[in-house]
JSON list of C-alpha atoms and ligand atoms in Angstrom, two decimals:
[
{"chain": "A", "resi": 1, "resn": "VAL", "atom": "CA", "xyz": [-0.14, -0.07, -0.13]},
{"chain": "A", "resi": 2, "resn": "SER", "atom": "CA", "xyz": [1.27, 3.30, -0.98]},
{"chain": "A", "resi": 3, "resn": "ARG", "atom": "CA", "xyz": [1.78, 6.14, 1.31]},
{"chain": "A", "resi": 4, "resn": "CYS", "atom": "CA", "xyz": [-0.41, 8.23, -0.39]},
{"chain": "A", "resi": 5, "resn": "LEU", "atom": "CA", "xyz": [-3.25, 5.67, -0.25]},
{"chain": "A", "resi": 6, "resn": "LEU", "atom": "CA", "xyz": [-2.50, 5.19, 3.65]},
{"chain": "A", "resi": 7, "resn": "SER", "atom": "CA", "xyz": [-2.82, 8.78, 4.30]},
{"chain": "A", "resi": 8, "resn": "GLU", "atom": "CA", "xyz": [-6.05, 8.83, 2.08]},
{"chain": "A", "resi": 9, "resn": "ILE", "atom": "CA", "xyz": [-7.46, 6.09, 4.50]},
{"chain": "A", "resi": 10, "resn": "PHE", "atom": "CA", "xyz": [-6.55, 7.70, 7.78]},
{"chain": "A", "resi": 11, "resn": "TYR", "atom": "CA", "xyz": [-7.60, 11.06, 6.55]},
{"chain": "A", "resi": 12, "resn": "ARG", "atom": "CA", "xyz": [-10.06, 12.37, 9.17]},
{"chain": "A", "resi": 13, "resn": "GLU", "atom": "CA", "xyz": [-11.24, 15.66, 7.95]},
{"chain": "A", "resi": 14, "resn": "CYS", "atom": "CA", "xyz": [-14.91, 16.23, 6.40]},
{"chain": "A", "resi": 15, "resn": "ALA", "atom": "CA", "xyz": [-14.43, 16.85, 2.66]},
{"chain": "A", "resi": 16, "resn": "GLY", "atom": "CA", "xyz": [-17.14, 19.27, 2.91]},
{"chain": "A", "resi": 17, "resn": "CYS", "atom": "CA", "xyz": [-16.05, 21.62, 5.84]},
{"chain": "A", "resi": 18, "resn": "ASN", "atom": "CA", "xyz": [-12.83, 20.08, 7.11]},
{"chain": "A", "resi": 19, "resn": "SER", "atom": "CA", "xyz": [-14.17, 19.34, 10.52]},
{"chain": "A", "resi": 20, "resn": "PHE", "atom": "CA", "xyz": [-13.38, 16.14, 12.42]},
{"chain": "A", "resi": 21, "resn": "VAL", "atom": "CA", "xyz": [-14.85, 13.08, 11.18]},
{"chain": "A", "resi": 22, "resn": "ASP", "atom": "CA", "xyz": [-14.64, 9.28, 12.28]},
{"chain": "A", "resi": 23, "resn": "MET", "atom": "CA", "xyz": [-11.84, 7.45, 10.46]},
{"chain": "A", "resi": 24, "resn": "GLY", "atom": "CA", "xyz": [-12.90, 6.47, 6.88]},
{"chain": "A", "resi": 25, "resn": "SER", "atom": "CA", "xyz": [-16.22, 8.81, 6.89]},
{"chain": "A", "resi": 26, "resn": "TYR", "atom": "CA", "xyz": [-16.34, 11.25, 3.80]},
{"chain": "A", "resi": 27, "resn": "LEU", "atom": "CA", "xyz": [-18.67, 13.89, 5.20]},
{"chain": "A", "resi": 28, "resn": "CYS", "atom": "CA", "xyz": [-19.73, 14.82, 8.62]},
{"chain": "A", "resi": 29, "resn": "ASP", "atom": "CA", "xyz": [-23.29, 14.94, 9.73]},
{"chain": "A", "resi": 30, "resn": "SER", "atom": "CA", "xyz": [-24.11, 18.35, 8.93]},
{"chain": "A", "resi": 31, "resn": "CYS", "atom": "CA", "xyz": [-22.54, 18.14, 5.32]},
{"chain": "A", "resi": 32, "resn": "LEU", "atom": "CA", "xyz": [-24.42, 15.03, 4.92]},
{"chain": "A", "resi": 33, "resn": "LYS", "atom": "CA", "xyz": [-27.63, 17.14, 5.34]},
{"chain": "A", "resi": 34, "resn": "THR", "atom": "CA", "xyz": [-26.46, 19.35, 2.49]},
{"chain": "A", "resi": 35, "resn": "LEU", "atom": "CA", "xyz": [-26.59, 16.74, -0.38]},
{"chain": "A", "resi": 36, "resn": "PRO", "atom": "CA", "xyz": [-27.96, 18.52, -3.21]},
{"chain": "A", "resi": 37, "resn": "TYR", "atom": "CA", "xyz": [-30.87, 16.16, -4.43]},
{"chain": "A", "resi": 38, "resn": "VAL", "atom": "CA", "xyz": [-33.05, 17.06, -7.16]},
{"chain": "A", "resi": 39, "resn": "LYS", "atom": "CA", "xyz": [-36.42, 17.62, -5.85]},
{"chain": "A", "resi": 40, "resn": "ASN", "atom": "CA", "xyz": [-38.63, 18.31, -9.00]},
{"chain": "A", "resi": 41, "resn": "SER", "atom": "CA", "xyz": [-38.09, 16.80, -12.45]},
{"chain": "A", "resi": 42, "resn": "CYS", "atom": "CA", "xyz": [-40.20, 16.69, -15.56]},
{"chain": "A", "resi": 43, "resn": "PRO", "atom": "CA", "xyz": [-42.70, 13.84, -15.70]},
{"chain": "A", "resi": 44, "resn": "SER", "atom": "CA", "xyz": [-42.24, 13.23, -19.35]},
{"chain": "A", "resi": 45, "resn": "CYS", "atom": "CA", "xyz": [-38.42, 13.26, -19.90]},
{"chain": "A", "resi": 46, "resn": "GLY", "atom": "CA", "xyz": [-37.18, 13.21, -16.26]},
{"chain": "A", "resi": 47, "resn": "TYR", "atom": "CA", "xyz": [-35.02, 16.42, -16.58]},
{"chain": "A", "resi": 48, "resn": "PRO", "atom": "CA", "xyz": [-34.46, 18.22, -13.32]},
{"chain": "A", "resi": 49, "resn": "LEU", "atom": "CA", "xyz": [-36.48, 21.41, -12.77]},
{"chain": "A", "resi": 50, "resn": "GLU", "atom": "CA", "xyz": [-36.06, 24.27, -10.18]},
{"chain": "A", "resi": 51, "resn": "VAL", "atom": "CA", "xyz": [-39.82, 24.24, -9.88]},
{"chain": "A", "resi": 52, "resn": "GLU", "atom": "CA", "xyz": [-42.55, 21.72, -10.73]},
{"chain": "A", "resi": 53, "resn": "THR", "atom": "CA", "xyz": [-44.20, 21.84, -14.15]},
{"chain": "A", "resi": 54, "resn": "ALA", "atom": "CA", "xyz": [-45.97, 19.30, -16.37]},
{"chain": "A", "resi": 55, "resn": "TYR", "atom": "CA", "xyz": [-43.32, 19.78, -19.21]},
{"chain": "A", "resi": 56, "resn": "CYS", "atom": "CA", "xyz": [-40.04, 21.17, -19.90]},
{"chain": "A", "resi": 57, "resn": "MET", "atom": "CA", "xyz": [-37.71, 22.92, -22.49]},
{"chain": "A", "resi": 58, "resn": "ASN", "atom": "CA", "xyz": [-35.83, 19.53, -22.69]},
{"chain": "A", "resi": 59, "resn": "CYS", "atom": "CA", "xyz": [-39.09, 17.88, -24.07]},
{"chain": "A", "resi": 60, "resn": "PHE", "atom": "CA", "xyz": [-38.53, 20.22, -27.07]},
{"chain": "A", "resi": 61, "resn": "ASN", "atom": "CA", "xyz": [-35.16, 18.94, -28.04]},
{"chain": "A", "resi": 62, "resn": "GLU", "atom": "CA", "xyz": [-34.79, 16.10, -30.15]},
{"chain": "A", "resi": 63, "resn": "ASN", "atom": "CA", "xyz": [-33.38, 13.74, -27.66]},
{"chain": "A", "resi": 64, "resn": "LYS", "atom": "CA", "xyz": [-32.31, 10.15, -28.56]},
{"chain": "A", "resi": 65, "resn": "TYR", "atom": "CA", "xyz": [-32.80, 8.82, -25.11]},
{"chain": "A", "resi": 66, "resn": "ASP", "atom": "CA", "xyz": [-36.06, 8.04, -23.90]},
{"chain": "A", "resi": 67, "resn": "PHE", "atom": "CA", "xyz": [-35.96, 8.95, -20.17]},
{"chain": "A", "resi": 68, "resn": "LEU", "atom": "CA", "xyz": [-33.62, 10.50, -17.62]},
{"chain": "A", "resi": 69, "resn": "TYR", "atom": "CA", "xyz": [-32.73, 9.90, -13.88]},
{"chain": "A", "resi": 70, "resn": "ILE", "atom": "CA", "xyz": [-30.90, 12.57, -12.15]},
{"chain": "A", "resi": 71, "resn": "PRO", "atom": "CA", "xyz": [-30.80, 12.27, -8.31]},
{"chain": "A", "resi": 72, "resn": "PHE", "atom": "CA", "xyz": [-28.45, 15.39, -7.87]},
{"chain": "A", "resi": 73, "resn": "TRP", "atom": "CA", "xyz": [-27.37, 18.89, -8.99]},
{"chain": "A", "resi": 74, "resn": "TYR", "atom": "CA", "xyz": [-23.70, 19.29, -9.65]},
{"chain": "A", "resi": 75, "resn": "THR", "atom": "CA", "xyz": [-22.93, 21.54, -6.83]},
{"chain": "A", "resi": 76, "resn": "GLY", "atom": "CA", "xyz": [-21.59, 21.57, -3.21]},
{"chain": "A", "resi": 77, "resn": "VAL", "atom": "CA", "xyz": [-20.53, 18.17, -1.87]},
{"chain": "A", "resi": 78, "resn": "ILE", "atom": "CA", "xyz": [-21.48, 16.29, -5.05]},
{"chain": "A", "resi": 79, "resn": "LYS", "atom": "CA", "xyz": [-19.14, 18.59, -7.07]},
{"chain": "A", "resi": 80, "resn": "LYS", "atom": "CA", "xyz": [-16.33, 18.26, -4.63]},
{"chain": "A", "resi": 81, "resn": "LEU", "atom": "CA", "xyz": [-16.85, 14.43, -4.79]},
{"chain": "A", "resi": 82, "resn": "LEU", "atom": "CA", "xyz": [-16.71, 14.13, -8.33]},
{"chain": "A", "resi": 83, "resn": "LYS", "atom": "CA", "xyz": [-13.60, 16.35, -8.78]},
{"chain": "A", "resi": 84, "resn": "GLU", "atom": "CA", "xyz": [-11.59, 14.44, -6.20]},
{"chain": "A", "resi": 85, "resn": "ILE", "atom": "CA", "xyz": [-12.35, 11.08, -7.68]},
{"chain": "A", "resi": 86, "resn": "LYS", "atom": "CA", "xyz": [-11.53, 12.37, -11.10]},
{"chain": "A", "resi": 87, "resn": "PHE", "atom": "CA", "xyz": [-8.37, 14.32, -10.31]},
{"chain": "A", "resi": 88, "resn": "ARG", "atom": "CA", "xyz": [-7.02, 12.79, -6.92]},
{"chain": "A", "resi": 89, "resn": "TYR", "atom": "CA", "xyz": [-8.06, 9.31, -6.97]},
{"chain": "A", "resi": 90, "resn": "GLY", "atom": "CA", "xyz": [-9.93, 9.59, -3.45]},
{"chain": "A", "resi": 91, "resn": "VAL", "atom": "CA", "xyz": [-10.36, 6.25, -2.29]},
{"chain": "A", "resi": 92, "resn": "ARG", "atom": "CA", "xyz": [-12.57, 7.76, 0.69]},
{"chain": "A", "resi": 93, "resn": "GLY", "atom": "CA", "xyz": [-14.60, 9.52, -2.03]},
{"chain": "A", "resi": 94, "resn": "ILE", "atom": "CA", "xyz": [-14.76, 6.41, -4.21]},
{"chain": "A", "resi": 95, "resn": "TYR", "atom": "CA", "xyz": [-16.30, 4.31, -1.17]},
{"chain": "A", "resi": 96, "resn": "PHE", "atom": "CA", "xyz": [-18.85, 7.38, -0.23]},
{"chain": "A", "resi": 97, "resn": "LEU", "atom": "CA", "xyz": [-20.05, 7.41, -3.68]},
{"chain": "A", "resi": 98, "resn": "LYS", "atom": "CA", "xyz": [-20.68, 3.66, -3.82]},
{"chain": "A", "resi": 99, "resn": "GLU", "atom": "CA", "xyz": [-22.44, 3.84, -0.60]},
{"chain": "A", "resi": 100, "resn": "LEU", "atom": "CA", "xyz": [-24.40, 6.86, -1.68]},
{"chain": "A", "resi": 101, "resn": "ILE", "atom": "CA", "xyz": [-25.56, 5.15, -4.99]},
{"chain": "A", "resi": 102, "resn": "SER", "atom": "CA", "xyz": [-26.60, 2.11, -3.21]},
{"chain": "A", "resi": 103, "resn": "THR", "atom": "CA", "xyz": [-29.19, 4.41, -0.84]},
{"chain": "A", "resi": 104, "resn": "LEU", "atom": "CA", "xyz": [-31.04, 5.83, -3.85]},
{"chain": "A", "resi": 105, "resn": "ASN", "atom": "CA", "xyz": [-34.21, 4.49, -4.34]},
{"chain": "A", "resi": 106, "resn": "TYR", "atom": "CA", "xyz": [-34.77, 3.34, -8.01]},
{"chain": "A", "resi": 107, "resn": "ASP", "atom": "CA", "xyz": [-35.52, -0.10, -9.27]},
{"chain": "A", "resi": 108, "resn": "PHE", "atom": "CA", "xyz": [-33.62, -0.78, -12.44]},
{"chain": "A", "resi": 109, "resn": "SER", "atom": "CA", "xyz": [-34.07, -4.36, -12.33]},
{"chain": "A", "resi": 110, "resn": "GLY", "atom": "CA", "xyz": [-36.19, -4.43, -15.60]},
{"chain": "A", "resi": 111, "resn": "TYR", "atom": "CA", "xyz": [-33.13, -3.15, -17.67]},
{"chain": "A", "resi": 112, "resn": "ASP", "atom": "CA", "xyz": [-31.26, -5.90, -19.84]},
{"chain": "A", "resi": 113, "resn": "VAL", "atom": "CA", "xyz": [-27.89, -4.16, -19.58]},
{"chain": "A", "resi": 114, "resn": "VAL", "atom": "CA", "xyz": [-25.99, -1.35, -18.02]},
{"chain": "A", "resi": 115, "resn": "VAL", "atom": "CA", "xyz": [-23.64, 0.87, -20.43]},
{"chain": "A", "resi": 116, "resn": "SER", "atom": "CA", "xyz": [-21.33, 3.54, -19.05]},
{"chain": "A", "resi": 117, "resn": "VAL", "atom": "CA", "xyz": [-20.46, 6.44, -21.13]},
{"chain": "A", "resi": 118, "resn": "PRO", "atom": "CA", "xyz": [-16.81, 6.12, -22.25]},
{"chain": "A", "resi": 119, "resn": "SER", "atom": "CA", "xyz": [-14.51, 8.66, -20.73]},
{"chain": "A", "resi": 120, "resn": "HIS", "atom": "CA", "xyz": [-12.35, 10.83, -22.82]},
{"chain": "A", "resi": 121, "resn": "MET", "atom": "CA", "xyz": [-10.13, 11.52, -19.71]},
{"chain": "A", "resi": 122, "resn": "ILE", "atom": "CA", "xyz": [-9.21, 8.08, -18.91]},
{"chain": "A", "resi": 123, "resn": "ARG", "atom": "CA", "xyz": [-6.93, 7.90, -22.24]},
{"chain": "A", "resi": 124, "resn": "LYS", "atom": "CA", "xyz": [-4.23, 10.32, -20.80]},
{"chain": "A", "resi": 125, "resn": "LEU", "atom": "CA", "xyz": [-4.98, 9.48, -17.02]},
{"chain": "A", "resi": 126, "resn": "ARG", "atom": "CA", "xyz": [-4.92, 5.93, -16.66]},
{"chain": "A", "resi": 127, "resn": "ARG", "atom": "CA", "xyz": [-4.51, 5.61, -12.99]},
{"chain": "A", "resi": 128, "resn": "PHE", "atom": "CA", "xyz": [-7.96, 7.67, -12.54]},
{"chain": "A", "resi": 129, "resn": "ARG", "atom": "CA", "xyz": [-11.18, 6.16, -12.27]},
{"chain": "A", "resi": 130, "resn": "HIS", "atom": "CA", "xyz": [-13.97, 7.30, -14.29]},
{"chain": "A", "resi": 131, "resn": "PRO", "atom": "CA", "xyz": [-17.04, 7.97, -11.86]},
{"chain": "A", "resi": 132, "resn": "ALA", "atom": "CA", "xyz": [-19.49, 6.82, -14.50]},
{"chain": "A", "resi": 133, "resn": "ASP", "atom": "CA", "xyz": [-17.65, 3.17, -14.28]},
{"chain": "A", "resi": 134, "resn": "ILE", "atom": "CA", "xyz": [-18.05, 3.34, -10.61]},
{"chain": "A", "resi": 135, "resn": "ILE", "atom": "CA", "xyz": [-21.68, 4.24, -10.78]},
{"chain": "A", "resi": 136, "resn": "SER", "atom": "CA", "xyz": [-22.55, 1.52, -13.36]},
{"chain": "A", "resi": 137, "resn": "ASP", "atom": "CA", "xyz": [-20.80, -1.13, -11.25]},
{"chain": "A", "resi": 138, "resn": "VAL", "atom": "CA", "xyz": [-22.97, -0.22, -8.15]},
{"chain": "A", "resi": 139, "resn": "LEU", "atom": "CA", "xyz": [-26.20, 0.05, -10.32]},
{"chain": "A", "resi": 140, "resn": "ALA", "atom": "CA", "xyz": [-25.41, -3.28, -12.13]},
{"chain": "A", "resi": 141, "resn": "ASP", "atom": "CA", "xyz": [-24.79, -5.13, -8.95]},
{"chain": "A", "resi": 142, "resn": "LYS", "atom": "CA", "xyz": [-27.86, -3.68, -7.10]},
{"chain": "A", "resi": 143, "resn": "ASN", "atom": "CA", "xyz": [-30.22, -4.69, -9.73]},
{"chain": "A", "resi": 144, "resn": "LYS", "atom": "CA", "xyz": [-28.60, -7.83, -10.68]},
{"chain": "A", "resi": 145, "resn": "ILE", "atom": "CA", "xyz": [-28.40, -6.76, -14.30]},
{"chain": "A", "resi": 146, "resn": "PRO", "atom": "CA", "xyz": [-25.09, -7.40, -16.32]},
{"chain": "A", "resi": 147, "resn": "LYS", "atom": "CA", "xyz": [-22.83, -4.46, -17.13]},
{"chain": "A", "resi": 148, "resn": "LYS", "atom": "CA", "xyz": [-21.22, -4.45, -20.63]},
{"chain": "A", "resi": 149, "resn": "GLY", "atom": "CA", "xyz": [-18.44, -2.19, -22.40]},
{"chain": "A", "resi": 150, "resn": "ILE", "atom": "CA", "xyz": [-20.55, -1.77, -25.21]},
{"chain": "A", "resi": 151, "resn": "LEU", "atom": "CA", "xyz": [-19.69, 1.76, -26.15]},
{"chain": "A", "resi": 152, "resn": "VAL", "atom": "CA", "xyz": [-16.00, 2.88, -27.45]},
{"chain": "A", "resi": 153, "resn": "ARG", "atom": "CA", "xyz": [-14.85, 6.30, -28.03]},
{"chain": "A", "resi": 154, "resn": "HIS", "atom": "CA", "xyz": [-12.76, 6.66, -31.06]},
{"chain": "A", "resi": 155, "resn": "LYS", "atom": "CA", "xyz": [-9.26, 7.96, -30.54]},
{"chain": "A", "resi": 156, "resn": "TYR", "atom": "CA", "xyz": [-9.46, 10.85, -32.85]},
{"chain": "A", "resi": 157, "resn": "THR", "atom": "CA", "xyz": [-11.93, 12.81, -30.84]},
{"chain": "A", "resi": 158, "resn": "LYS", "atom": "CA", "xyz": [-10.72, 16.32, -30.08]},
{"chain": "A", "resi": 159, "resn": "TYR", "atom": "CA", "xyz": [-11.20, 17.31, -26.28]},
{"chain": "A", "resi": 160, "resn": "GLN", "atom": "CA", "xyz": [-14.46, 19.07, -25.93]},
{"chain": "A", "resi": 161, "resn": "TRP", "atom": "CA", "xyz": [-12.74, 21.99, -24.21]},
{"chain": "A", "resi": 162, "resn": "GLN", "atom": "CA", "xyz": [-10.28, 22.57, -26.92]},
{"chain": "A", "resi": 163, "resn": "LEU", "atom": "CA", "xyz": [-13.40, 23.27, -29.36]},
{"chain": "A", "resi": 164, "resn": "LYS", "atom": "CA", "xyz": [-15.40, 26.29, -29.69]},
{"chain": "A", "resi": 165, "resn": "LYS", "atom": "CA", "xyz": [-19.16, 25.87, -28.79]},
{"chain": "A", "resi": 166, "resn": "LYS", "atom": "CA", "xyz": [-20.22, 25.45, -32.39]},
{"chain": "A", "resi": 167, "resn": "SER", "atom": "CA", "xyz": [-17.92, 22.74, -33.08]},
{"chain": "A", "resi": 168, "resn": "ARG", "atom": "CA", "xyz": [-18.80, 20.61, -30.13]},
{"chain": "A", "resi": 169, "resn": "LYS", "atom": "CA", "xyz": [-21.83, 19.07, -31.34]},
{"chain": "A", "resi": 170, "resn": "ILE", "atom": "CA", "xyz": [-20.11, 18.01, -34.54]},
{"chain": "A", "resi": 171, "resn": "ASN", "atom": "CA", "xyz": [-17.14, 16.75, -32.43]},
{"chain": "A", "resi": 172, "resn": "VAL", "atom": "CA", "xyz": [-19.13, 14.41, -30.61]},
{"chain": "A", "resi": 173, "resn": "LYS", "atom": "CA", "xyz": [-21.00, 13.11, -33.70]},
{"chain": "A", "resi": 174, "resn": "ASN", "atom": "CA", "xyz": [-19.05, 9.81, -34.89]},
{"chain": "A", "resi": 175, "resn": "ALA", "atom": "CA", "xyz": [-16.91, 9.99, -31.97]},
{"chain": "A", "resi": 176, "resn": "ILE", "atom": "CA", "xyz": [-18.81, 7.16, -30.19]},
{"chain": "A", "resi": 177, "resn": "GLY", "atom": "CA", "xyz": [-19.04, 3.67, -31.62]},
{"chain": "A", "resi": 178, "resn": "ILE", "atom": "CA", "xyz": [-20.62, 0.26, -30.52]},
{"chain": "A", "resi": 179, "resn": "LYS", "atom": "CA", "xyz": [-18.70, -3.05, -30.41]},
{"chain": "A", "resi": 180, "resn": "SER", "atom": "CA", "xyz": [-21.50, -5.73, -29.90]},
{"chain": "A", "resi": 181, "resn": "ASP", "atom": "CA", "xyz": [-25.03, -6.52, -30.83]},
{"chain": "A", "resi": 182, "resn": "VAL", "atom": "CA", "xyz": [-27.53, -4.30, -29.02]},
{"chain": "A", "resi": 183, "resn": "SER", "atom": "CA", "xyz": [-30.76, -5.29, -30.99]},
{"chain": "A", "resi": 184, "resn": "LYS", "atom": "CA", "xyz": [-34.23, -5.32, -28.93]},
{"chain": "A", "resi": 185, "resn": "LEU", "atom": "CA", "xyz": [-32.23, -4.35, -25.75]},
{"chain": "A", "resi": 186, "resn": "ASN", "atom": "CA", "xyz": [-33.65, -2.23, -22.77]},
{"chain": "A", "resi": 187, "resn": "ILE", "atom": "CA", "xyz": [-30.68, -0.20, -22.04]},
{"chain": "A", "resi": 188, "resn": "LEU", "atom": "CA", "xyz": [-29.73, 1.96, -18.76]},
{"chain": "A", "resi": 189, "resn": "LEU", "atom": "CA", "xyz": [-26.77, 4.31, -19.87]},
{"chain": "A", "resi": 190, "resn": "VAL", "atom": "CA", "xyz": [-24.88, 5.70, -17.06]},
{"chain": "A", "resi": 191, "resn": "ASP", "atom": "CA", "xyz": [-22.81, 8.96, -16.74]},
{"chain": "A", "resi": 192, "resn": "ASP", "atom": "CA", "xyz": [-21.69, 11.25, -13.98]},
{"chain": "A", "resi": 193, "resn": "ILE", "atom": "CA", "xyz": [-22.54, 14.73, -15.19]},
{"chain": "A", "resi": 194, "resn": "LEU", "atom": "CA", "xyz": [-25.08, 16.17, -17.54]},
{"chain": "A", "resi": 195, "resn": "THR", "atom": "CA", "xyz": [-24.21, 19.49, -19.15]},
{"chain": "A", "resi": 196, "resn": "THR", "atom": "CA", "xyz": [-25.39, 20.14, -22.75]},
{"chain": "A", "resi": 197, "resn": "GLY", "atom": "CA", "xyz": [-26.66, 16.34, -23.05]},
{"chain": "A", "resi": 198, "resn": "ASN", "atom": "CA", "xyz": [-24.61, 15.98, -26.47]},
{"chain": "A", "resi": 199, "resn": "THR", "atom": "CA", "xyz": [-22.71, 13.40, -25.17]},
{"chain": "A", "resi": 200, "resn": "ILE", "atom": "CA", "xyz": [-25.72, 11.01, -23.84]},
{"chain": "A", "resi": 201, "resn": "ASN", "atom": "CA", "xyz": [-27.64, 11.94, -27.02]},
{"chain": "A", "resi": 202, "resn": "GLU", "atom": "CA", "xyz": [-24.78, 10.54, -29.21]},
{"chain": "A", "resi": 203, "resn": "CYS", "atom": "CA", "xyz": [-24.48, 7.30, -27.11]},
{"chain": "A", "resi": 204, "resn": "ALA", "atom": "CA", "xyz": [-28.31, 6.83, -27.23]},
{"chain": "A", "resi": 205, "resn": "ARG", "atom": "CA", "xyz": [-28.21, 7.69, -31.12]},
{"chain": "A", "resi": 206, "resn": "VAL", "atom": "CA", "xyz": [-25.60, 5.01, -31.66]},
{"chain": "A", "resi": 207, "resn": "LEU", "atom": "CA", "xyz": [-27.25, 2.32, -29.59]},
{"chain": "A", "resi": 208, "resn": "LYS", "atom": "CA", "xyz": [-30.54, 3.01, -31.07]},
{"chain": "A", "resi": 209, "resn": "LYS", "atom": "CA", "xyz": [-28.87, 2.74, -34.51]},
{"chain": "A", "resi": 210, "resn": "GLY", "atom": "CA", "xyz": [-27.47, -0.35, -33.35]},
{"chain": "A", "resi": 211, "resn": "GLY", "atom": "CA", "xyz": [-31.37, -1.97, -32.81]},
{"chain": "A", "resi": 212, "resn": "ALA", "atom": "CA", "xyz": [-31.59, -0.95, -29.08]},
{"chain": "A", "resi": 213, "resn": "SER", "atom": "CA", "xyz": [-35.44, -0.76, -28.16]},
{"chain": "A", "resi": 214, "resn": "ASN", "atom": "CA", "xyz": [-35.16, 1.69, -25.36]},
{"chain": "A", "resi": 215, "resn": "VAL", "atom": "CA", "xyz": [-32.41, 3.90, -23.95]},
{"chain": "A", "resi": 216, "resn": "ASP", "atom": "CA", "xyz": [-32.80, 5.44, -20.47]},
{"chain": "A", "resi": 217, "resn": "CYS", "atom": "CA", "xyz": [-30.11, 7.38, -18.79]},
{"chain": "A", "resi": 218, "resn": "PHE", "atom": "CA", "xyz": [-28.97, 7.43, -15.15]},
{"chain": "A", "resi": 219, "resn": "VAL", "atom": "CA", "xyz": [-26.67, 10.64, -14.68]},
{"chain": "A", "resi": 220, "resn": "LEU", "atom": "CA", "xyz": [-25.61, 11.20, -11.10]},
{"chain": "A", "resi": 221, "resn": "SER", "atom": "CA", "xyz": [-25.58, 14.99, -11.41]},
{"chain": "A", "resi": 222, "resn": "LYS", "atom": "CA", "xyz": [-27.02, 17.85, -13.59]},
{"chain": "A", "resi": 223, "resn": "GLY", "atom": "CA", "xyz": [-24.72, 21.01, -13.91]},
{"chain": "A", "resi": 224, "resn": "VAL", "atom": "CA", "xyz": [-26.51, 23.97, -12.55]},
{"chain": "A", "resi": 225, "resn": "PHE", "atom": "CA", "xyz": [-25.64, 26.81, -14.80]},
{"chain": "A", "resi": 226, "resn": "ILE", "atom": "CA", "xyz": [-26.25, 25.23, -18.18]},
{"chain": "D", "resi": 301, "resn": "LIG", "atom": "ZN1", "xyz": [-18.66, 18.92, 7.29]},
{"chain": "D", "resi": 302, "resn": "LIG", "atom": "ZN1", "xyz": [-39.18, 17.33, -20.23]}
]
């Protein structure tokens, strides 16, 4: 066990407010109460909403997925947690994320397969774990459905942040491919953050083109300002 890993395990500060916590705990009791749960979502498409309405702007987009499940806003402790897992390999954070997902009340047992959105970061940062992979592992386990690495991200994809906003949509098109048969499958697609929705739409488009009968998405959090 590396020194870095040990200090991670014995770290005893709350990730939210730096107060003292029990060994291995990620958040103190008061920070646990600040988890930014989505309280309202569109009944037709599942899109998180600030206030309760019967339909939403997202319903008017030509979405390729069928329904969205998004439990949190990407802010506060959730934002800290995902950043920590992506950039610092936080062992405590990974453990907490797994626990958090397993406490959520969704029944996904009717899906045929869980598929995670392939990461573009992992290519360069091999030792870091993509949160979508962790989330999809837990969902597959909990609902007793198989998880398969069906989607691949082609190598020539330019990084999204290197591109101007207009070319982002074009960039993501043809960036995703499938490597096995998905015909007639009821698929749960998994990612960690929803921003523009371009990536999950492209994944869903490719899966539908491959014959999938239904593609719903579980995304852990929704960006607040987009
Ligand atoms: Zn705290
Ligand atoms: Zn909607």
